[in-house]
Structures are given as structure tokens and as C-alpha cells.
XYZ file of C-alpha atoms in Angstrom:
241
model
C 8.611 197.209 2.770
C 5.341 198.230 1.500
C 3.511 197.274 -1.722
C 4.721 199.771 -4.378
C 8.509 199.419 -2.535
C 8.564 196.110 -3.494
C 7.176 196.321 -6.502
C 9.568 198.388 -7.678
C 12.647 195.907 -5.945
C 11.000 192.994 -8.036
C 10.709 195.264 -11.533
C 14.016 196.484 -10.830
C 15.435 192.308 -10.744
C 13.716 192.238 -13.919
C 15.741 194.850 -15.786
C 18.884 193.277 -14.080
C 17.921 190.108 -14.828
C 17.501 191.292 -18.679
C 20.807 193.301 -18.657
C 23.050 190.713 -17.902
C 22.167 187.850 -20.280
C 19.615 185.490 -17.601
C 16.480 185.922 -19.394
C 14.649 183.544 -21.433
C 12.353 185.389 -23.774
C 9.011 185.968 -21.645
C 9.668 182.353 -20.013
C 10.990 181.779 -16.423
C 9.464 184.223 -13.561
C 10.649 186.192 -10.385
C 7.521 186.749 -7.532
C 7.730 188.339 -4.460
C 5.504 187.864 -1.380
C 3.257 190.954 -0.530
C 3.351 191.841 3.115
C -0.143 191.032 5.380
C -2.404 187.898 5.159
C -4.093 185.800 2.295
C -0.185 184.831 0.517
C -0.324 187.335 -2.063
C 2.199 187.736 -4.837
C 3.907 189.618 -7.691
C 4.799 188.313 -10.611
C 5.540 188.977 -14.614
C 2.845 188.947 -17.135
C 2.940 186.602 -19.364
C 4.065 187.953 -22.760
C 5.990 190.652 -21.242
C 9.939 190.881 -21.797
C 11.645 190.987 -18.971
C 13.423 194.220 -19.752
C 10.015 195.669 -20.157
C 8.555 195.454 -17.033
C 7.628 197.610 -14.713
C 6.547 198.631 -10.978
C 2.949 198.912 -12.468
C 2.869 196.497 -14.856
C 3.392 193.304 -11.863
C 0.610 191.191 -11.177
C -0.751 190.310 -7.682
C -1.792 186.910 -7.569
C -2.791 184.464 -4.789
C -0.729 181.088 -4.231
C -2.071 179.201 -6.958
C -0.723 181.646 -9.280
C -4.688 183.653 -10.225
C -4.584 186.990 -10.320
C -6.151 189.072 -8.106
C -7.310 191.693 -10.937
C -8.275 191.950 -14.316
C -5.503 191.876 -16.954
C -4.641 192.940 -20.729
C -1.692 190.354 -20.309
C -2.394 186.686 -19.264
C -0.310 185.084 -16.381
C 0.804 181.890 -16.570
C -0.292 179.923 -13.920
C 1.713 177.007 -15.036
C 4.680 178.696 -15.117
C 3.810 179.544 -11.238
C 3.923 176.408 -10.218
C 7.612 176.135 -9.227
C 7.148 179.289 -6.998
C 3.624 178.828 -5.400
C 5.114 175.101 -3.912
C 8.220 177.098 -2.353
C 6.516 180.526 -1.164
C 3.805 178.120 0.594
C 5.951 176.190 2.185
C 9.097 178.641 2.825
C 7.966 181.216 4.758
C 11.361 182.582 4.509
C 11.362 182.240 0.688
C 9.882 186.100 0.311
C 11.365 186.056 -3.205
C 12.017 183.230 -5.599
C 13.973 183.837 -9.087
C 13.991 180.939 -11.363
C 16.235 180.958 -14.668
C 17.062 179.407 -17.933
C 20.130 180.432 -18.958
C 22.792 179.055 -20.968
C 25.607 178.549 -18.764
C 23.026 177.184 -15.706
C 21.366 174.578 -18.182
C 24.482 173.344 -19.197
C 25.550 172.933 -15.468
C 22.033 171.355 -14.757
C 22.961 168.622 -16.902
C 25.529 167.785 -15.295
C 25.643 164.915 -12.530
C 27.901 166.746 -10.210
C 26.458 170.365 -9.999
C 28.619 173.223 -9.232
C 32.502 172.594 -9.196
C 35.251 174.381 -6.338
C 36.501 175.995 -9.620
C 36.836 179.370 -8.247
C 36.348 181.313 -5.055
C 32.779 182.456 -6.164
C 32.021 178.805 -7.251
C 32.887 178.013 -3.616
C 29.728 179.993 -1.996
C 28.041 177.393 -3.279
C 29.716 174.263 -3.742
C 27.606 171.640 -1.964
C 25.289 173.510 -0.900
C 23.150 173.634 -3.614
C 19.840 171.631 -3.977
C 19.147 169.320 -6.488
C 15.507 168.290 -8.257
C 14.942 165.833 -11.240
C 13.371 166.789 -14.199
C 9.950 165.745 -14.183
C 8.959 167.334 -17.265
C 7.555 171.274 -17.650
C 6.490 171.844 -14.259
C 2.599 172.717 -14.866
C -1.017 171.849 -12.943
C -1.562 168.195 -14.333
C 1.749 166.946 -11.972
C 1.122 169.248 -9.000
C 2.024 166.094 -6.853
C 5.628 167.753 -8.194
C 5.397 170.602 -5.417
C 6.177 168.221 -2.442
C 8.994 167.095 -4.276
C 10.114 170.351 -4.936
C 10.124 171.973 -1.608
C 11.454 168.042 -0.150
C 14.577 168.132 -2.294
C 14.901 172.341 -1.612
C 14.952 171.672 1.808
C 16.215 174.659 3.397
C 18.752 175.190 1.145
C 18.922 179.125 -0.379
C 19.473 177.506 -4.031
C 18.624 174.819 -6.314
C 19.706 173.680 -9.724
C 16.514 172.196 -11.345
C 18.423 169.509 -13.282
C 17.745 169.083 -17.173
C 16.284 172.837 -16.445
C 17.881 175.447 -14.916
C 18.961 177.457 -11.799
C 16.361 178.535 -8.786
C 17.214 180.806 -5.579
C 15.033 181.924 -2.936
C 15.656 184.531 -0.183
C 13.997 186.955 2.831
C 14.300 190.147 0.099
C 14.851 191.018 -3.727
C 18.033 191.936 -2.752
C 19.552 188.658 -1.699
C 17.767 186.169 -4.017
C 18.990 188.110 -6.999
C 22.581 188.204 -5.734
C 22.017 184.372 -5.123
C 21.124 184.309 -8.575
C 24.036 186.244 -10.251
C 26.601 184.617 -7.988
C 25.321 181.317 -9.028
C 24.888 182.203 -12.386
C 28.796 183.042 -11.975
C 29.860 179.533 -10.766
C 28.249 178.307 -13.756
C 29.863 180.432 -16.195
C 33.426 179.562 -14.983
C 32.935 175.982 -14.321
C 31.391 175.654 -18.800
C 33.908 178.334 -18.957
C 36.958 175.930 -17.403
C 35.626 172.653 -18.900
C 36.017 174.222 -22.637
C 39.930 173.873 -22.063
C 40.138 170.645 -21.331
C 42.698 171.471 -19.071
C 42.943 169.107 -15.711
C 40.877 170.862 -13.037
C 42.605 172.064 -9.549
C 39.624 171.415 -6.878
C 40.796 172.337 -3.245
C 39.795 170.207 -0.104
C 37.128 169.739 1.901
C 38.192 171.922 4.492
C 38.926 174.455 2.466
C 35.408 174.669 0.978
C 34.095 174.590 4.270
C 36.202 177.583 5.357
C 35.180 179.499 2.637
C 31.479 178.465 2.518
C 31.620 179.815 6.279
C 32.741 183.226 4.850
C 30.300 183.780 2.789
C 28.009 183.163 5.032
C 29.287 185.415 7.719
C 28.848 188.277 5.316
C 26.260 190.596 7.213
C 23.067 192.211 4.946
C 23.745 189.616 2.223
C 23.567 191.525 -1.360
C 22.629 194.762 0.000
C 25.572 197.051 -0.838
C 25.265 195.571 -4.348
C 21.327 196.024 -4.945
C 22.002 199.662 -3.705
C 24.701 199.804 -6.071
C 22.572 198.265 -9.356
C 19.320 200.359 -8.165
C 21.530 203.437 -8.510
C 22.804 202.146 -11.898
C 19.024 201.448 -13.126
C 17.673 204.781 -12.301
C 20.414 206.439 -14.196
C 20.203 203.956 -17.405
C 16.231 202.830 -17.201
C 14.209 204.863 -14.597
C 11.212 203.824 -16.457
C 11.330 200.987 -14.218
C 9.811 202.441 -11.042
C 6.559 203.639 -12.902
């Protein structure tokens, strides 16, 4: 993908991540790697709603987070932190999407993450990656990154615990399908504790099994980012600009 087709992949998670309840305010941040040398990114300015932004209005900055031009908007290089550890040492990680939502921070203080509640929960049942809480991740504890990327592993998700959710992929496309999908598990599981009902948790092989299917799935999130960038241009086209 070139520049602008990204940029208008990572404005487009923006509005998504808006539209269905994951936003915090103008807190938490998606980036994207740019393609060619010197680790450039995109990312939100600070101050910005996230159902405001658009292809234009990203920010390239380099790993620590500075941007690379002069700005109306601030960024927050603190807030960069949790991304610029993972995109420098996940090469893979061409997109990171980091949330604080309701249903994921009640999950992330949990002690036993994400529960075999459901079929959806099961994409993801251990295999998630867990990180204490530290405090707000910012530049006076940058001794956090190693940590970070150490307990991330190679793992395509991470509940930030005390926080909130984190997913990383190769495109827009399959980090933000990460990110609803996970989102999901944690919905059902707050969802299914409410009741107080006794919980019916399958076995280990079965969560295997189906861990294994999802993972088989070819072009992972594609169909459904074509399907979502069709629904934005109808409802918000002002996206691409």
C-alpha cells in the first residue's frame, strides 16, 4: 500500500473504532507503519475525536513518537509509547490499536483474562498476552518497552492489565478485526458474569480445535474491512479526505 492508501485504512479504523463504542475521548491511539526506511508512522492528533479524523488530518511521526511536520494539533508522545516499543521491535506489527473500553478494562482486571465463554471468546482464549500495570505508560519509565514487547512476545494480542486491550497485525485490516473480536470476548464474558449463573467452559482440546480454526482462516479480516469500508463511504465519506 502506498502512503495516502493507508492513511485512509488507518482514518477509516478510526471512524469504526468511534462507531462501535471503543473509543476513549481523544485518549488511546491506532498507528500504522509507513512503507520505505527511517520507521515512520501515522498516528491521531492529540485532541482530535476519534470520529473526527481523517486521511489528512494523521500525523507522520518517527519511532519515538515526534512528528515529522509542523502541527495545529499536538501529538502525544507519551501516549506513543506503548506503540513505538512494539512497531520497533515487531516488524510484523505494521499496525497496533490500543483501547480503553468498558467491557476490556473490566476483563483486564481480571486474573484470568478471556474466558471459553463463547465460540468468538475461543479465538482467543489463551492466547492472549498479558502485561502488568506499571502505571500510565509515558517517557520517565521507558525501561517499560522491553517489558512490553517481552511479555507480547509474538502473540497478535495483549490485555494490558488494570488498562485495557492491545492488538497488533501485518495490515489495518486484521488488527482492527483483532480488536473487535476481542472486544467481543470481553463483552460476553462481563456480559455472562452479570448472571451469576455457573459458567459451561469446554476442554482443552476443544479450545485447541477451535483456536486452530481460526487460525486457518485465509486473508484474516479482509472480507469484513471491505465490508465496513463500503459501509463508511456510504455513512461518513469525509473520512478519505
Amino acid at each position: 500500500m502506498n502512503d495516502q492508501e493507508l492513511r485512509e485504512d488507518l482514518a477509516a479504523a478510526y471512524r469504526l473504532i468511534a462507531l462501535f463504542g471503543m473509543s476513549d475521548l481523544i485518549y488511546t491511539h491506532l498507528s500504522v507503519r509507513l512503507p520505505g526506511d527511517g520507521n515512520r508512522f501515522l498516528v491521531n492528533p492529540y485532541g482530535w475525536l476519534f470520529e473526527e479524523i481523517t486521511a489528512s488530518s494523521l500525523v507522520e511521526v518517527d519511532a519515538d513518537g515526534l512528528p515529522a511536520q509542523p502541527l495545529s494539533f499536538p501529538v502525544n508522545p507519551a501516549g506513543f509509547v506503548i506503540h513505538s516499543a512494539i512497531h520497533r521491535a515487531r516488524h510484523d506489527a505494521a499496525c497496533v490499536m490500543h483501547t480503553h473500553t468498558l467491557a476490556g478494562m473490566a476483563v483486564a482486571a481480571q486474573k484470568q483474562g478471556i474466558l471459553p465463554l463463547n465460540q468468538i471468546s475461543m479465538e482467543f482464549t489463551n492466547h492472549v498476552a498479558f502485561h502488568s500495570y506499571e502505571g500510565i505508560a509515558a517517557d520517565d519509565n521507558l525501561s517499560e518497552r522491553e517489558r512490553l514487547v517481552r511479555d507480547l512476545g509474538d502473540h497478535p494480542a495483549m490485555i494490558l492489565e488494570n488498562h485495557g486491550l492491545l492488538t497488533v497485525g501485518t495490515t489495518v485490516a486484521e488488527t482492527f478485526y483483532r480488536m473487535y473480536y476481542l472486544e467481543q470476548a470481553c463483552r460476553i464474558q462481563i456480559a455472562v458474569q452479570s448472571t451469576g449463573a455457573p459458567l459451561s467452559l469446554p476442554g482443552a482440546a476443544t479450545l485447541e480445535r477451535t483456536h486452530a480454526q481460526f487460525a486457518n482462516e485465509p486473508d484474516k479480516g479482509q472480507l469484513v474491512w471491505t465490508a465496513l469500508r463500503r459501509k463508511l463511504d456510504r455513512e461518513q465519506p469525509a473520512y478519505r479526505s
